[in-house]
Coordinates of C-alpha atoms in Angstrom, one line a residue:
M1 CA 17.5 2.0 40.8
T2 CA 15.0 4.4 39.3
V3 CA 15.1 3.0 35.8
K4 CA 14.6 -0.7 34.9
E5 CA 14.3 -1.9 31.3
L6 CA 14.1 -5.5 30.4
E7 CA 15.7 -6.8 27.2
L8 CA 13.3 -7.4 24.2
A9 CA 13.7 -8.8 20.7
I10 CA 11.3 -7.6 18.0
P11 CA 10.2 -10.8 16.4
P12 CA 9.4 -11.5 12.7
I13 CA 5.8 -12.1 13.8
I14 CA 4.0 -9.0 15.0
G15 CA 0.7 -9.1 13.2
Y16 CA -1.1 -10.4 16.4
Q17 CA 0.4 -9.2 19.7
Y18 CA -0.6 -12.3 21.6
V19 CA 2.0 -14.1 19.5
A20 CA 4.5 -11.3 19.4
Y21 CA 4.8 -10.5 23.1
P22 CA 6.1 -13.9 24.3
L23 CA 8.4 -14.1 21.3
C24 CA 9.9 -10.8 22.4
T25 CA 11.3 -12.7 25.3
V26 CA 12.0 -16.1 23.7
L27 CA 14.1 -14.6 20.9
T28 CA 16.3 -12.4 23.2
R29 CA 18.8 -15.4 23.3
Q30 CA 20.2 -17.6 20.6
E31 CA 19.0 -20.7 22.5
G32 CA 15.4 -19.9 21.6
I33 CA 15.9 -20.0 17.9
P34 CA 15.8 -23.8 17.3
W35 CA 12.4 -23.9 19.1
F36 CA 11.1 -21.0 17.1
Y37 CA 12.0 -22.6 13.7
S38 CA 10.5 -25.9 14.8
N39 CA 7.2 -24.2 15.3
F40 CA 5.1 -21.5 13.5
I41 CA 4.6 -23.7 10.4
H42 CA 0.9 -24.2 10.5
L43 CA -1.8 -21.7 9.3
Y44 CA -5.6 -22.0 9.5
C45 CA -8.4 -19.9 8.0
H46 CA -12.1 -20.0 8.8
F47 CA -14.2 -21.3 5.8
D48 CA -16.8 -18.5 6.1
L49 CA -15.3 -15.2 7.4
D50 CA -18.8 -13.7 7.4
G51 CA -20.1 -16.4 9.8
S52 CA -20.6 -16.2 13.5
R53 CA -17.8 -18.7 14.4
A54 CA -15.2 -16.6 12.5
A55 CA -16.6 -13.4 14.1
R56 CA -15.6 -14.7 17.5
S57 CA -12.0 -15.5 16.6
L58 CA -9.2 -14.4 14.2
P59 CA -9.9 -14.9 10.5
L60 CA -6.5 -16.4 9.6
T61 CA -3.6 -17.0 11.9
F62 CA -0.8 -19.4 13.0
Y63 CA -1.9 -22.6 14.7
G64 CA -0.2 -24.4 17.6
E65 CA 1.6 -21.6 19.3
D66 CA 1.6 -23.0 22.9
F67 CA 3.8 -20.6 24.9
L68 CA 2.8 -22.3 28.2
R69 CA 4.8 -25.3 27.0
C70 CA 7.7 -23.4 25.5
P71 CA 10.9 -24.7 27.1
W72 CA 12.5 -21.3 27.0
L73 CA 9.7 -19.3 28.6
T74 CA 8.5 -19.1 32.2
T75 CA 4.9 -18.0 31.9
Q76 CA 2.5 -17.0 34.7
K77 CA -1.2 -16.6 34.1
I78 CA -3.0 -14.3 36.5
E79 CA -6.6 -13.2 36.7
R80 CA -7.1 -9.4 36.5
E81 CA -9.0 -9.3 39.8
S82 CA -5.9 -10.6 41.6
I83 CA -4.0 -7.6 40.6
L84 CA -6.8 -5.1 41.3
D85 CA -7.1 -6.6 44.8
S86 CA -3.4 -6.6 45.4
P87 CA -2.5 -4.9 48.7
R88 CA 0.5 -3.4 46.9
G89 CA -1.7 -1.7 44.3
V90 CA -1.6 -2.0 40.5
V91 CA 1.5 0.1 39.9
N92 CA 3.6 -1.5 42.6
F93 CA 2.5 -4.9 41.4
L94 CA 3.7 -4.2 37.9
V95 CA 7.0 -2.7 39.1
D96 CA 7.6 -5.8 41.2
C97 CA 7.0 -8.0 38.2
I98 CA 9.6 -6.1 36.2
D99 CA 12.0 -6.2 39.1
S100 CA 11.6 -10.0 39.0
G101 CA 12.5 -10.1 35.3
Y102 CA 9.0 -10.5 33.9
T103 CA 7.4 -8.6 31.1
V104 CA 3.7 -8.2 31.6
S105 CA 1.0 -8.6 28.9
L106 CA -2.4 -7.2 29.8
Y107 CA -5.5 -5.5 28.4
V108 CA -6.0 -1.8 28.9
D109 CA -8.5 0.8 27.7
E110 CA -6.4 2.6 25.1
F111 CA -8.5 5.8 25.7
Y112 CA -6.0 6.4 28.5
I113 CA -2.8 5.3 26.7
P114 CA -0.8 8.1 25.0
R115 CA 0.5 7.4 21.4
R116 CA -2.5 5.3 20.5
R117 CA -5.0 6.1 17.8
V118 CA -8.0 6.2 20.1
Y119 CA -6.2 8.2 22.9
Q120 CA -8.7 10.5 24.6
Q121 CA -11.2 9.8 21.9
T122 CA -12.7 6.3 22.1
H123 CA -12.9 3.6 24.8
Y124 CA -11.2 0.5 23.2
A125 CA -9.6 -2.5 24.9
H126 CA -6.3 -3.8 23.5
D127 CA -3.3 -5.7 24.8
I128 CA -0.1 -4.0 25.7
L129 CA 3.3 -5.3 26.9
I130 CA 5.0 -3.6 29.8
Y131 CA 8.8 -4.2 29.9
G132 CA 10.2 -1.4 32.1
Y133 CA 9.7 1.7 34.2
D134 CA 11.2 5.0 35.2
Q135 CA 10.5 5.8 38.8
A136 CA 11.7 9.4 38.6
K137 CA 9.4 10.2 35.6
R138 CA 6.6 7.9 37.0
T139 CA 6.3 6.1 33.6
F140 CA 6.1 2.6 32.3
F141 CA 7.9 1.5 29.1
V142 CA 5.4 -0.3 26.9
L143 CA 5.4 -2.0 23.5
G144 CA 2.5 -2.2 21.0
Y145 CA 1.0 -0.5 18.0
D146 CA 1.2 3.3 18.2
E147 CA -1.0 6.0 16.6
E148 CA 0.7 5.4 13.3
M149 CA 0.1 1.7 13.6
Q150 CA 3.8 1.0 14.0
F151 CA 5.0 -1.7 16.4
R152 CA 7.0 0.5 18.7
K153 CA 8.2 1.2 22.2
T154 CA 6.5 4.1 23.9
S155 CA 5.9 5.3 27.5
V156 CA 2.8 5.7 29.6
P157 CA 2.5 7.6 32.9
F158 CA 1.8 5.3 35.9
H159 CA -1.6 6.8 36.6
E160 CA -2.8 6.6 33.0
L161 CA -1.8 2.9 32.7
E162 CA -3.5 2.1 36.0
Q163 CA -6.7 3.9 34.9
G164 CA -6.6 2.1 31.6
F165 CA -6.3 -1.2 33.4
R166 CA -9.0 -0.4 36.0
D167 CA -11.6 1.0 33.5
L168 CA -11.9 -2.0 31.1
E169 CA -15.6 -2.4 32.0
W170 CA -16.3 0.5 29.8
T171 CA -15.0 -1.5 26.8
D172 CA -16.0 -4.6 24.9
N173 CA -14.1 -7.8 24.1
Y174 CA -11.3 -7.5 26.7
K175 CA -9.7 -10.5 28.3
E176 CA -9.3 -11.0 32.1
Q177 CA -6.1 -12.9 32.0
V178 CA -2.7 -11.2 32.5
Y179 CA 0.4 -13.0 31.4
L180 CA 4.0 -12.7 32.8
F181 CA 6.9 -13.8 30.6
R182 CA 10.5 -14.4 31.6
F183 CA 13.3 -16.3 29.8
N184 CA 13.9 -19.7 31.3
K185 CA 17.7 -20.1 31.4
K186 CA 17.2 -23.8 32.4
G187 CA 15.3 -24.6 29.3
S188 CA 16.3 -27.2 26.8
Y189 CA 15.3 -27.8 23.2
D190 CA 17.3 -29.2 20.2
L191 CA 16.5 -28.5 16.6
D192 CA 14.3 -31.3 15.3
P193 CA 14.6 -31.5 11.5
A194 CA 12.4 -34.6 11.3
F195 CA 9.6 -32.8 13.1
I196 CA 10.0 -29.8 10.8
Q197 CA 9.8 -32.1 7.7
H198 CA 6.7 -33.8 9.2
S199 CA 5.1 -30.4 9.9
L200 CA 5.8 -29.2 6.3
Q201 CA 4.3 -32.3 4.9
D202 CA 1.1 -31.6 7.0
Y203 CA 1.1 -28.1 5.7
V204 CA 1.5 -29.0 2.0
S205 CA -1.1 -31.8 2.5
A206 CA -3.5 -29.3 4.1
R207 CA -4.1 -31.7 7.1
N208 CA -6.2 -30.4 9.9
V209 CA -3.5 -30.6 12.6
S210 CA -6.0 -29.6 15.3
L211 CA -7.2 -33.2 15.3
R212 CA -4.0 -34.2 17.2
D213 CA -4.9 -31.9 20.1
R214 CA -8.4 -33.0 20.7
A215 CA -7.5 -34.6 24.0
T216 CA -7.2 -31.1 25.5
C217 CA -9.2 -28.9 23.2
N218 CA -11.9 -29.0 20.5
T219 CA -10.9 -29.4 16.9
V220 CA -10.9 -26.3 14.7
E221 CA -13.3 -26.4 11.8
A222 CA -11.2 -24.5 9.3
A223 CA -8.9 -24.7 6.2
F224 CA -5.4 -25.6 7.2
G225 CA -2.0 -25.4 5.4
I226 CA -2.0 -24.9 1.7
D227 CA -5.9 -24.9 1.7
V228 CA -5.9 -21.4 3.3
Y229 CA -5.3 -20.0 -0.2
P230 CA -8.6 -21.0 -1.9
T231 CA -10.4 -20.2 1.3
L232 CA -8.9 -16.8 1.4
I233 CA -9.9 -16.2 -2.2
H234 CA -13.4 -17.3 -1.4
N235 CA -13.6 -14.8 1.5
L236 CA -11.7 -11.9 -0.1
P237 CA -14.9 -10.0 -1.0
V238 CA -15.9 -10.1 2.7
L239 CA -12.5 -8.9 3.8
A240 CA -12.5 -6.2 1.1
Q241 CA -15.8 -5.0 2.2
R242 CA -14.5 -4.7 5.8
R243 CA -11.2 -3.2 4.6
D244 CA -9.6 -6.0 6.7
I245 CA -6.0 -6.8 5.5
R246 CA -5.0 -8.7 8.7
P247 CA -5.2 -12.1 7.0
I248 CA -3.0 -10.9 4.1
H249 CA -0.5 -9.5 6.6
I250 CA -0.3 -12.8 8.5
L251 CA 0.1 -14.6 5.2
W252 CA 3.1 -12.4 4.5
E253 CA 4.6 -12.9 7.9
H254 CA 4.2 -16.7 7.4
K255 CA 6.2 -16.5 4.2
K256 CA 8.8 -14.3 5.9
V257 CA 9.3 -16.8 8.7
M258 CA 9.3 -19.7 6.3
G259 CA 12.2 -18.1 4.4
L260 CA 14.1 -17.4 7.6
R261 CA 13.5 -21.1 8.6
I262 CA 14.9 -22.5 5.4
A263 CA 17.9 -20.2 5.4
Y264 CA 18.6 -21.3 9.0
L265 CA 18.4 -24.9 8.1
C266 CA 20.9 -24.3 5.3
E267 CA 23.2 -22.6 7.8
Q268 CA 23.0 -25.6 10.0
G269 CA 23.9 -27.9 7.2
L270 CA 20.5 -29.6 7.1
L271 CA 19.6 -28.3 3.6
P272 CA 21.8 -27.7 0.6
D273 CA 23.1 -24.1 0.1
S274 CA 21.2 -24.0 -3.2
L275 CA 18.0 -23.7 -1.3
G276 CA 19.2 -20.8 0.9
N277 CA 17.3 -18.1 -1.0
C278 CA 14.6 -20.3 -2.6
F279 CA 11.8 -18.6 -0.6
Q280 CA 12.8 -15.0 -1.3
P281 CA 10.6 -14.7 -4.4
I282 CA 7.6 -16.1 -2.5
E283 CA 8.1 -13.6 0.3
E284 CA 8.4 -10.8 -2.2
Q285 CA 5.1 -12.0 -3.9
A286 CA 3.4 -12.0 -0.5
S287 CA 4.7 -8.6 0.3
D288 CA 3.5 -7.2 -3.0
L289 CA 0.1 -8.8 -2.4
R290 CA -0.1 -7.1 1.0
H291 CA 0.7 -3.7 -0.6
Q292 CA -2.0 -4.3 -3.2
M293 CA -4.6 -5.1 -0.6
M294 CA -3.6 -2.0 1.4
K295 CA -4.1 0.0 -1.8
Y296 CA -7.5 -1.6 -2.4
A297 CA -8.5 -0.8 1.2
L298 CA -7.9 2.9 0.3
T299 CA -9.3 3.0 -3.2
G300 CA -11.9 0.3 -3.5
D301 CA -10.7 -0.4 -7.1
D302 CA -12.1 -3.8 -8.2
F303 CA -9.3 -4.2 -10.7
I304 CA -6.8 -4.3 -7.8
L305 CA -9.0 -6.9 -6.1
G306 CA -9.0 -9.1 -9.2
K307 CA -5.2 -8.8 -9.4
G308 CA -5.0 -9.8 -5.8
I309 CA -6.9 -13.0 -6.4
K310 CA -4.6 -13.9 -9.2
Q311 CA -1.6 -13.2 -7.0
I312 CA -2.9 -15.5 -4.3
N313 CA -3.2 -18.4 -6.8
E314 CA 0.3 -17.8 -8.0
L315 CA 1.6 -17.6 -4.5
M316 CA 0.0 -20.9 -3.6
E317 CA 1.5 -22.7 -6.6
S318 CA 5.0 -21.2 -6.0
E319 CA 5.0 -22.1 -2.3
K320 CA 3.8 -25.7 -2.8
R321 CA 6.5 -26.3 -5.4
V322 CA 9.3 -24.9 -3.3
L323 CA 8.2 -26.6 -0.1
E324 CA 7.9 -30.0 -1.8
A325 CA 11.6 -29.6 -2.8
V326 CA 12.5 -28.6 0.8
I327 CA 10.6 -31.7 2.2
E328 CA 12.4 -33.9 -0.3
A329 CA 15.8 -32.5 0.7
L330 CA 15.1 -32.9 4.4
G331 CA 14.2 -36.6 3.6
T332 CA 17.7 -37.2 2.4
L333 CA 19.3 -36.4 5.8
P334 CA 21.4 -39.2 7.3
C335 CA 19.5 -41.0 10.1
S336 CA 22.0 -39.9 12.7
T337 CA 20.9 -36.2 12.2
I338 CA 17.2 -36.9 12.5
S339 CA 15.3 -37.1 15.7
V340 CA 12.5 -39.6 16.2
I341 CA 9.0 -38.2 15.9

């Protein structure tokens, strides 16, 4: 076979590719949906986005996405040197992975990757997902943000992808690890409405949920849940100065996923139909905020910035009110439909 293309699903979370790429595999089958909606509830935001700690990590993002423990995903973590030293060579190694049903997430220097903004201009490390190949054309099929900053499928010649992978030393902030993802057909996970209710309570109460994971990793000193809103407002001038709308984009994706989650719970008979579209106005508010901040990034108009701060406050109050109603409705479920936490 000269062409091999693995199935992908474009997930509702694409703001950060390290979250999107494994979800592209998890959500290819209906079985993965209950796990998805039982997760991706928590958000955190660093208190000081101008500080050194925030500079070393993402300013605002989802918390708790543990794909190594996802029941529907077989994940392999490989060091870059292992691939560079492979007797089969980089290209054959990647082709073998795809033949085995694995997509491959790795860092490349996008200077060598066509359809990227920095192609043949600047050395810049970024992650990319390889999901197929065409032997006759000697190209890989890849997924990522293209030159128009759209999350799209494109193709890369074998030799350019290999060079982009080998020449990472010319770039900064790349990661050594390479991840392989394949859907685990033997996985098992049932929708857990009690866990969802508990997680929503944590979110509305702004609990630092990283405290529960301190047996395996350090706690995160940041604002969690509903407290990301005032923290975001505090840091908006810093973000505005950097023209960085990533936190606002992630905020919008969070509202989009929350709306999908509530609609799904309604479909499953776990929430009343009257709540089916309750989150749509909030998602629309977040989408408008995102557009306003994109406009500010282009114009620098302080009036737009002030309007954005007001929108964030309104968004916080609307979300808290609706989620409290959802939590209360989940609390009325018969015991027979609720799993033990």
